[in-house]
Short mmCIF file of C-alpha atoms in Angstrom, two decimals:
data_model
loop_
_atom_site.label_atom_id
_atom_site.label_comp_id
_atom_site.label_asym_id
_atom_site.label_seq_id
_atom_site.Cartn_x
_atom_site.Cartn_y
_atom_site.Cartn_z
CA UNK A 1 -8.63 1.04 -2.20
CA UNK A 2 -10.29 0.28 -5.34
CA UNK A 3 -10.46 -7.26 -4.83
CA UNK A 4 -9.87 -17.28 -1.68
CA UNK A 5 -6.17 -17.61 -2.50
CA UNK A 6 -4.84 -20.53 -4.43
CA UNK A 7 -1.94 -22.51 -3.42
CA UNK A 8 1.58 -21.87 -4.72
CA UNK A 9 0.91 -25.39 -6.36
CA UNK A 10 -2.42 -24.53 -7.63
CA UNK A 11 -0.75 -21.54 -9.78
CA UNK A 12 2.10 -23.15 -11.26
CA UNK A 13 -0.87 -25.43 -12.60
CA UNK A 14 -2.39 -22.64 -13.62
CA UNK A 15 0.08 -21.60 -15.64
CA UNK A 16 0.76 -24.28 -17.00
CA UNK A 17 -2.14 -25.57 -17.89
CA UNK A 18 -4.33 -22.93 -18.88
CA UNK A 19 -4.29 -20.50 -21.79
CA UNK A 20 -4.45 -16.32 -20.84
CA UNK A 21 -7.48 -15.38 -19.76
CA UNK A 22 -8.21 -11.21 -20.51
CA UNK A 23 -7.75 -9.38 -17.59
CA UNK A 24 -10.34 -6.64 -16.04
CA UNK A 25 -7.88 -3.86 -16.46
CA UNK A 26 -7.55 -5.03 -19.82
CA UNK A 27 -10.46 -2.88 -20.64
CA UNK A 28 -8.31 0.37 -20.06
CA UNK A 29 -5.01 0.40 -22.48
CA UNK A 30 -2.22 -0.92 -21.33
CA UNK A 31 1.15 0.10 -22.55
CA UNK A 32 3.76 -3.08 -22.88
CA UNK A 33 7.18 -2.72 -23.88
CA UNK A 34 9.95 -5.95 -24.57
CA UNK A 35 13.66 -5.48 -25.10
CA UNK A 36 16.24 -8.28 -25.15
CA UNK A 37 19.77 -8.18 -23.52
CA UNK A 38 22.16 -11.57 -24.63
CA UNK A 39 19.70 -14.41 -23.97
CA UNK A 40 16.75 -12.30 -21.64
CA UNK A 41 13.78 -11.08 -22.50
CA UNK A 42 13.02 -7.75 -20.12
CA UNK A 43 8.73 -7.48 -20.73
CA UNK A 44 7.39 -4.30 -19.10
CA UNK A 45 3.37 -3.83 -18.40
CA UNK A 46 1.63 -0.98 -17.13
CA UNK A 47 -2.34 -0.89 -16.48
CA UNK A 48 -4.73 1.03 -14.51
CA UNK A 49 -5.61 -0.57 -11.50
CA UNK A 50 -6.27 0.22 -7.65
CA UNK A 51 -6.49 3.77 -8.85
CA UNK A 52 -2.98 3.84 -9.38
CA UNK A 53 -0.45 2.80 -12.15
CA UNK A 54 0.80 -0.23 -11.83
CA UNK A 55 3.85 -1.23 -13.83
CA UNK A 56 5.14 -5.17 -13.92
CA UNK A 57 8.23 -6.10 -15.07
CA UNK A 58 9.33 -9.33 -15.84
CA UNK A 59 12.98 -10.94 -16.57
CA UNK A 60 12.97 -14.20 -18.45
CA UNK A 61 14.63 -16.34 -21.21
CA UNK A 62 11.30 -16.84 -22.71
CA UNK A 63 9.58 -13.42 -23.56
CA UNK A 64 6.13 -15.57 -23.84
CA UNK A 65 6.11 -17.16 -20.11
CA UNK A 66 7.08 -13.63 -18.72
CA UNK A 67 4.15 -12.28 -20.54
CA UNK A 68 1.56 -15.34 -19.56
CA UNK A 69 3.26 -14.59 -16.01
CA UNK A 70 2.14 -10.83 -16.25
CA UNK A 71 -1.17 -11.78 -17.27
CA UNK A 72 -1.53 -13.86 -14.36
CA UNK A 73 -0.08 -10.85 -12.06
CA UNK A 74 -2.24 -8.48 -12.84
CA UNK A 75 -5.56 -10.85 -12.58
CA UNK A 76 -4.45 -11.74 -9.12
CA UNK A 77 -4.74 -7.72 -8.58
CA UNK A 78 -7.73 -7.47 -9.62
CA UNK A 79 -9.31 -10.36 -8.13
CA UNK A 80 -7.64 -9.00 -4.76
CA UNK A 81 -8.37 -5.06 -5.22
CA UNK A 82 -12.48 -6.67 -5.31
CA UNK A 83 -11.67 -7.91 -1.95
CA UNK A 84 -10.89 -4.66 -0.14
CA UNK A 85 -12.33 -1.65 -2.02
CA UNK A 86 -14.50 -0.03 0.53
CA UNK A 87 -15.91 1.68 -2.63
CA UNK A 88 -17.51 -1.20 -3.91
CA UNK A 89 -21.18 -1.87 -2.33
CA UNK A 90 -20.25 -5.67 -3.23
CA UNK A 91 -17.01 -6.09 -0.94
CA UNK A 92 -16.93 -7.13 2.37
CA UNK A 93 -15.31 -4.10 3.43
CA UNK A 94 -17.66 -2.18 2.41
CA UNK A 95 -20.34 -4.29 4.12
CA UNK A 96 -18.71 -4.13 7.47
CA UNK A 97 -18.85 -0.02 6.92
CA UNK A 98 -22.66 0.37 6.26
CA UNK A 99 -23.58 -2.04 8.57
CA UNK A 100 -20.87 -2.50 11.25
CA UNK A 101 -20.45 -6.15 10.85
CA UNK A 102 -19.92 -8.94 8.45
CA UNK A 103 -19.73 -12.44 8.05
CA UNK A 104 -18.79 -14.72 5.70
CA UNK A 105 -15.57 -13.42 5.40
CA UNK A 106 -12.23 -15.23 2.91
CA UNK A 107 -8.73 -16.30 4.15
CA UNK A 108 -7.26 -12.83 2.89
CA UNK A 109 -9.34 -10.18 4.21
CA UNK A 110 -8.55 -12.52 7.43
CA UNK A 111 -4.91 -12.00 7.19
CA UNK A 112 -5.11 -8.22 6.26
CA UNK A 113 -7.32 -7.17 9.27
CA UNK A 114 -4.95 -9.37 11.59
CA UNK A 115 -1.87 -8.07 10.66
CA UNK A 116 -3.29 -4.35 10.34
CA UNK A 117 -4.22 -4.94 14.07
CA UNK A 118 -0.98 -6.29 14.97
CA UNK A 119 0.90 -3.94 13.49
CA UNK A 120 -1.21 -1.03 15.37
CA UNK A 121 -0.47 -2.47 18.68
CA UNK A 122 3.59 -2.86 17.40
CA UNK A 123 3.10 0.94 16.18
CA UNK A 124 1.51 2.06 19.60
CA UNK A 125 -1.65 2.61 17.19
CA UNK A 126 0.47 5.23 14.84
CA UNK A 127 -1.07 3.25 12.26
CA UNK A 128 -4.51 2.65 12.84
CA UNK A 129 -7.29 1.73 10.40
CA UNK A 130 -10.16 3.05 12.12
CA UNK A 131 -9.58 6.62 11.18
CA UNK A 132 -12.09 6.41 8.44
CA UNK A 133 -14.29 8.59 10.14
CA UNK A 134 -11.79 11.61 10.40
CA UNK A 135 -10.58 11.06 6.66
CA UNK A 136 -14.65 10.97 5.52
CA UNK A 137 -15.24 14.05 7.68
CA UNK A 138 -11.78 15.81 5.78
CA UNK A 139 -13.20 14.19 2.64
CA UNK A 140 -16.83 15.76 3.19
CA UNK A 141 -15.21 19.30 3.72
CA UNK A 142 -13.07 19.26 0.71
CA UNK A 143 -11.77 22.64 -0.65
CA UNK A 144 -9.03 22.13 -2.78
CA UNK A 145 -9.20 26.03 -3.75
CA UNK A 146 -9.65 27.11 -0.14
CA UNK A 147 -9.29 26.02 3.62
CA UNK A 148 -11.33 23.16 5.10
CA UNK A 149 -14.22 24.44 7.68
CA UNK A 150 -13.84 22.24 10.60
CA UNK A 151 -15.35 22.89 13.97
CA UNK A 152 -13.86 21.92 16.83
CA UNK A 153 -17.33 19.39 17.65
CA UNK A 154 -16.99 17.69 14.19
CA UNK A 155 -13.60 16.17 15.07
CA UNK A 156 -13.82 15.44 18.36
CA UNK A 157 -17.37 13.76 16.99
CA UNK A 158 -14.97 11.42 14.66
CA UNK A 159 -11.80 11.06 16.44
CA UNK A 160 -14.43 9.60 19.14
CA UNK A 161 -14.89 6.80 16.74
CA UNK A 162 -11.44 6.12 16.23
CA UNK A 163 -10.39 2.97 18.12
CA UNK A 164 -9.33 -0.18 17.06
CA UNK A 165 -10.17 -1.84 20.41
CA UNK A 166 -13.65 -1.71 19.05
CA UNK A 167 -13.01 -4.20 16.24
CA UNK A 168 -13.79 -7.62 16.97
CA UNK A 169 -12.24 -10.06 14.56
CA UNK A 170 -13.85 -13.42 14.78
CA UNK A 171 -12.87 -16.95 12.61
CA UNK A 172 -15.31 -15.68 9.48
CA UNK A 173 -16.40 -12.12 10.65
CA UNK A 174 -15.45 -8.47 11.96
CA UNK A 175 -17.61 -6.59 13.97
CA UNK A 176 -17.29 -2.97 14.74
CA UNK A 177 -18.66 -2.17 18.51
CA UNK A 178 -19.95 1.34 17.96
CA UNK A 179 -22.24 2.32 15.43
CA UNK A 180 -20.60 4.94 12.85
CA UNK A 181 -16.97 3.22 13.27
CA UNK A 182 -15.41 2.33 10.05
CA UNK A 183 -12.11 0.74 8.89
CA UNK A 184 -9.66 1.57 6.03
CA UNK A 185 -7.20 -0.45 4.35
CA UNK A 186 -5.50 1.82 2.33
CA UNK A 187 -2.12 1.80 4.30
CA UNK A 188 -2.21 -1.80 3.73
CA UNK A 189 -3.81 -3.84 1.15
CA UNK A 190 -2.28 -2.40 -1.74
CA UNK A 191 0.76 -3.50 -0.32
CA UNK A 192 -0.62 -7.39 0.50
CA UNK A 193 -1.77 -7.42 -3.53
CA UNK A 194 1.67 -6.27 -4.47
CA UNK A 195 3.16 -9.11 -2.47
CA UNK A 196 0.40 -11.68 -3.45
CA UNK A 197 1.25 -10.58 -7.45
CA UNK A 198 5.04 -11.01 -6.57
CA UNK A 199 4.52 -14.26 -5.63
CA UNK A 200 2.07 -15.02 -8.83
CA UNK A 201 4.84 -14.17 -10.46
CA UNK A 202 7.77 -16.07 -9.15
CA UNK A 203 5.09 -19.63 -8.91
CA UNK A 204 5.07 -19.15 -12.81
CA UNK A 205 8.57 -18.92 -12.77
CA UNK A 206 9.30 -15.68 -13.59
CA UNK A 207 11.65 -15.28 -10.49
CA UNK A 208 13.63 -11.96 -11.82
CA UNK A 209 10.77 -9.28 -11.54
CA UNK A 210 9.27 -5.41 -10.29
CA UNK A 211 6.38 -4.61 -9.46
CA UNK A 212 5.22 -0.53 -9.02
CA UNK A 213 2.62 0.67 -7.58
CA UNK A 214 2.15 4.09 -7.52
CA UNK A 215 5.45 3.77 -5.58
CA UNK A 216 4.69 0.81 -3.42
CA UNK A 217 7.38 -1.65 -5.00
CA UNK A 218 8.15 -4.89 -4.81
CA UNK A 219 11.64 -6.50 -6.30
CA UNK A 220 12.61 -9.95 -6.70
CA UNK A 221 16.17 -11.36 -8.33
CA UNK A 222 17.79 -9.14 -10.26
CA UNK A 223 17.11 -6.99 -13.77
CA UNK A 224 18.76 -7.96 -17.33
CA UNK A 225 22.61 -8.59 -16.59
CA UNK A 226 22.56 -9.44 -12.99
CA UNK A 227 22.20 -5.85 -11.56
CA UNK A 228 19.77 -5.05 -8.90
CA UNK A 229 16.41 -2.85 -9.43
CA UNK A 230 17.32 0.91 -8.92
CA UNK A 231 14.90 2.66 -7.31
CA UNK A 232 14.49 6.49 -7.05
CA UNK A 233 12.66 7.64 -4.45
CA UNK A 234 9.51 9.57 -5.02
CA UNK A 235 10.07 13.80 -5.11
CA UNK A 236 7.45 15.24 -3.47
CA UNK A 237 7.23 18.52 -5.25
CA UNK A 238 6.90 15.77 -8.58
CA UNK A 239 10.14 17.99 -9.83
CA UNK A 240 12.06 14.59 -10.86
CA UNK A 241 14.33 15.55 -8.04
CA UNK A 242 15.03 12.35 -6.56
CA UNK A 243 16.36 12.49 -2.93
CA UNK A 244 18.02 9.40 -3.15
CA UNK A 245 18.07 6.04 -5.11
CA UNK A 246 18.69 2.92 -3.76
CA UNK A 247 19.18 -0.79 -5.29
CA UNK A 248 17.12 -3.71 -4.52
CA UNK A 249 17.11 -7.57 -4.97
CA UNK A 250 14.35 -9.47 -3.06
CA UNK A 251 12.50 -6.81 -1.13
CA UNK A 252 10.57 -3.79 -1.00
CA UNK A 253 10.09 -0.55 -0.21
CA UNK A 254 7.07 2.14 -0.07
CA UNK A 255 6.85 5.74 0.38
CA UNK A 256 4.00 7.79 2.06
CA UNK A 257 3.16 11.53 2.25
CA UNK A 258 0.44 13.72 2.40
CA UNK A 259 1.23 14.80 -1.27
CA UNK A 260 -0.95 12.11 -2.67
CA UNK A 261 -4.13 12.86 -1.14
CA UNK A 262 -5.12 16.15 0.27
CA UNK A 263 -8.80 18.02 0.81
CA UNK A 264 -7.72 21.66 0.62
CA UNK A 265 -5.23 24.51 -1.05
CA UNK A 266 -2.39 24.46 1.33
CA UNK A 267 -2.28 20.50 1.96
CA UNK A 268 -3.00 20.90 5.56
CA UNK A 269 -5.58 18.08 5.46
CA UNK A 270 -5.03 14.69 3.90
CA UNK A 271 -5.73 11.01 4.25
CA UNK A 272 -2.71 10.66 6.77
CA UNK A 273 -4.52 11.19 10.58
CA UNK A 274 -3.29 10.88 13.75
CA UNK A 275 -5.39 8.84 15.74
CA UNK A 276 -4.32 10.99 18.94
CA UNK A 277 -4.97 14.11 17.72
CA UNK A 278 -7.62 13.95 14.69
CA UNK A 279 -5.25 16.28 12.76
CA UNK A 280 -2.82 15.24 9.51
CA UNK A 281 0.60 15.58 10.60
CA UNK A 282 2.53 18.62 8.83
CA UNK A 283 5.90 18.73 9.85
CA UNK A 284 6.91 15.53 7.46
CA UNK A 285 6.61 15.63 3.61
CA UNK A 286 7.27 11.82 3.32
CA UNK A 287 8.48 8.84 5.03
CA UNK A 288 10.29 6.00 2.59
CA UNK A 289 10.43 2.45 4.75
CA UNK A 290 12.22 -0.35 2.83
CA UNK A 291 11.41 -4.04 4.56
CA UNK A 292 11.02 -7.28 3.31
CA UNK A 293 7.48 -7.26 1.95
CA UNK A 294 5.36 -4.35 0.56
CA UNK A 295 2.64 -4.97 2.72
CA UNK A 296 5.17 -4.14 5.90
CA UNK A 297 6.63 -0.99 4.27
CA UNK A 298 3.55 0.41 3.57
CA UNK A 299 2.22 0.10 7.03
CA UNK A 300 5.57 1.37 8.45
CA UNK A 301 5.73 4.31 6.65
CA UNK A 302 2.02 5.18 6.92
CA UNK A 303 2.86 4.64 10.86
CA UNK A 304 6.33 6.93 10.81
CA UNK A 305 4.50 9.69 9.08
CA UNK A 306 1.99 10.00 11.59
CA UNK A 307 5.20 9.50 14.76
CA UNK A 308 6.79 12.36 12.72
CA UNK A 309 10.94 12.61 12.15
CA UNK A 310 12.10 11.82 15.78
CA UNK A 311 9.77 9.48 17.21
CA UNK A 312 9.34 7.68 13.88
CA UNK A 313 13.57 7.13 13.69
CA UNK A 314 13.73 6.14 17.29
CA UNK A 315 11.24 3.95 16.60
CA UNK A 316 12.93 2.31 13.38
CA UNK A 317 16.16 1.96 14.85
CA UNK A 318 14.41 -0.58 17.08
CA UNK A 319 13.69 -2.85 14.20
CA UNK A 320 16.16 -5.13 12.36
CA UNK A 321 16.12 -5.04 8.63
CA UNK A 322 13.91 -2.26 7.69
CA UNK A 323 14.80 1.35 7.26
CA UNK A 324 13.58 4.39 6.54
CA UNK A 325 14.34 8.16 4.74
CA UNK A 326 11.94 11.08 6.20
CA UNK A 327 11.45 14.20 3.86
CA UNK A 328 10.93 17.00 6.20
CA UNK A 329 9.18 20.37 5.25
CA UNK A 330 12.08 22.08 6.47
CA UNK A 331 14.42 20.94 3.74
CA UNK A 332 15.98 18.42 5.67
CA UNK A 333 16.59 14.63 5.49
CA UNK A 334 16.39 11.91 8.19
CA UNK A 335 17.34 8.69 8.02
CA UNK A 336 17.24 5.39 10.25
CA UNK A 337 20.82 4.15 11.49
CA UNK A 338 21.33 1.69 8.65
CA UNK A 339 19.26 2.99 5.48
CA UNK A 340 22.81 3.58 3.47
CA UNK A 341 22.71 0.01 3.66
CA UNK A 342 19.59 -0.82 2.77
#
């Protein structure tokens, strides 16, 4: 992903208190839009960040505290998207890669590599963020007009390195146990920003809001005139054919497929790996998990793609209150017990 948290308390201070600074992504344009139904002000944002476009949405009587409160949304992105680029030679994350440990660390790279741990062990390791090594070794042999030249030595090489056993999270520090091991947190800290903006958001009092990102949403309250936030799901083949749509009040939902990210003609590699196998998964376009946070969808769906269509339903009809719609290649459509509902 291409960034130590104050206290609910601390931001309503904040904004409060404290004029608009410019934001980072302030330096790329930003397209804003306002419209006003009866008394509310619906303001609209989009900027470049994470590598992605991220649209905020605000619904408010006062069109200038929904756009102070947007301001304040998308500098808590960027402060946050610092925190976890493994791009960045100045990020932790990236420290614990080159060197296989780090120290030092803050509260929310903390949380992140907990509940990325936890939620391997819930997943049986389905999601997993010590495939880094197999997605670099994709990444390396990246032929977008062509097939990728793998041997069979290179992959058993890297999926050797995949195990999150072999991270050692300590009070201020992560160690990795074997040299060359490396961690990604792309199935999961976009999601934690989306949820830490959400909540920048509601502390300035902006409680009716959406927040997309790159199609990892976040919803709270409702849009102008009491309706909930429609969402269409994402069409793989980008054809605007929408598989389904869904509405939303508080919660969130996030879609993953190999789509996105891929290292060769036919798609057959991408940044989704099992950590059994070493391979990408193929039988599965996409995999749309709705939950309460972003953060937990994202991981979820990363974590049914890689189960694939039956083991990943089977596997979401064990959990209460988040459900899921899997885009096979095959034309079909498979969806937990209670998504209709969702």
């Amino acid at each position: 992903m291409e960034k130590n948290t104050a206290s609910r308390r601390q931001f309503i201070q904040t904004c409060g208190l404290l004029g608009l600074s410019v934001a980072a992504g302030a330096a790329l344009p930003a397209v804003a839009g306002a419209a006003r139904i009866g008394g509310e002000h619906t303001v609209t944002q989009t900027r470049l960040q994470m590598g992605t476009l991220v649209t905020l949405t605000a619904v408010h009587t006062s069109r200038l505290q929904a756009e102070e409160a947007l301001g304040r949304a998308f500098e808590e992105i960027d402060r946050l998207a610092a925190v976890f680029s493994r791009y960045d030679s100045t990020t932790p994350v990236y420290v614990l890669n080159r060197d296989g440990r780090v120290s030092g660390i803050g509260p929310e790279l903390k949380e992140v590599m907990d509940r990325a741990l936890r939620f391997g062990s819930l997943t049986d390791n389905a999601f997993n963020i010590t495939v880094k090594p197999v997605v670099d070794l994709f990444s390396s042999r990246q032929n977008l007009v062509g097939s990728v030249q793998l041997s069979q030595e290179d992959v058993s090489h890297a999926l050797s390195l995949v195990d999150a056993r072999g991270v050692q999270l300590g009070r201020d520090s992560i160690r990795l146990q074997r040299e060359g091991m490396g961690v990604t947190l792309d199935g999961i800290a976009k999601g934690y920003i989306v949820d830490k903006a959400s909540s920048v958001l509601s502390a300035c009092g902006v409680r009716n809001h959406m927040i997309n990102a790159g199609g990892d949403i976040r919803t709270s309250g409702e849009k102008a005139g009491g309706k909930p936030w429609v969402i269409a799901i994402q069409d793989p083949d980008k054809k605007r054919n929408y598989p389904a749509t869904i509405a939303l009040r508080d919660g969130a939902i996030a879609t993953s497929g190999g789509y996105e990210v891929f290292y060769d003609r036919k798609r057959m590699y991408s940044h989704l790996v099992s950590p059994a196998t070493g391979s990408s998964p193929h039988s599965v376009l996409s995999v749309s998990v709705t939950a309460p946070t972003v953060m937990e969808a994202d991981t979820l769906a990363t974590a049914v793609y890689v189960m694939q269509a039956r083991s990943g339903l089977q596997f979401m009809d064990s959990l209460t209150g988040r459900e899921c719609l899997i885009l096979g290649r095959n034309g079909a459509a498979y969806t937990s017990r209670n998504w209709a509902k969702a």
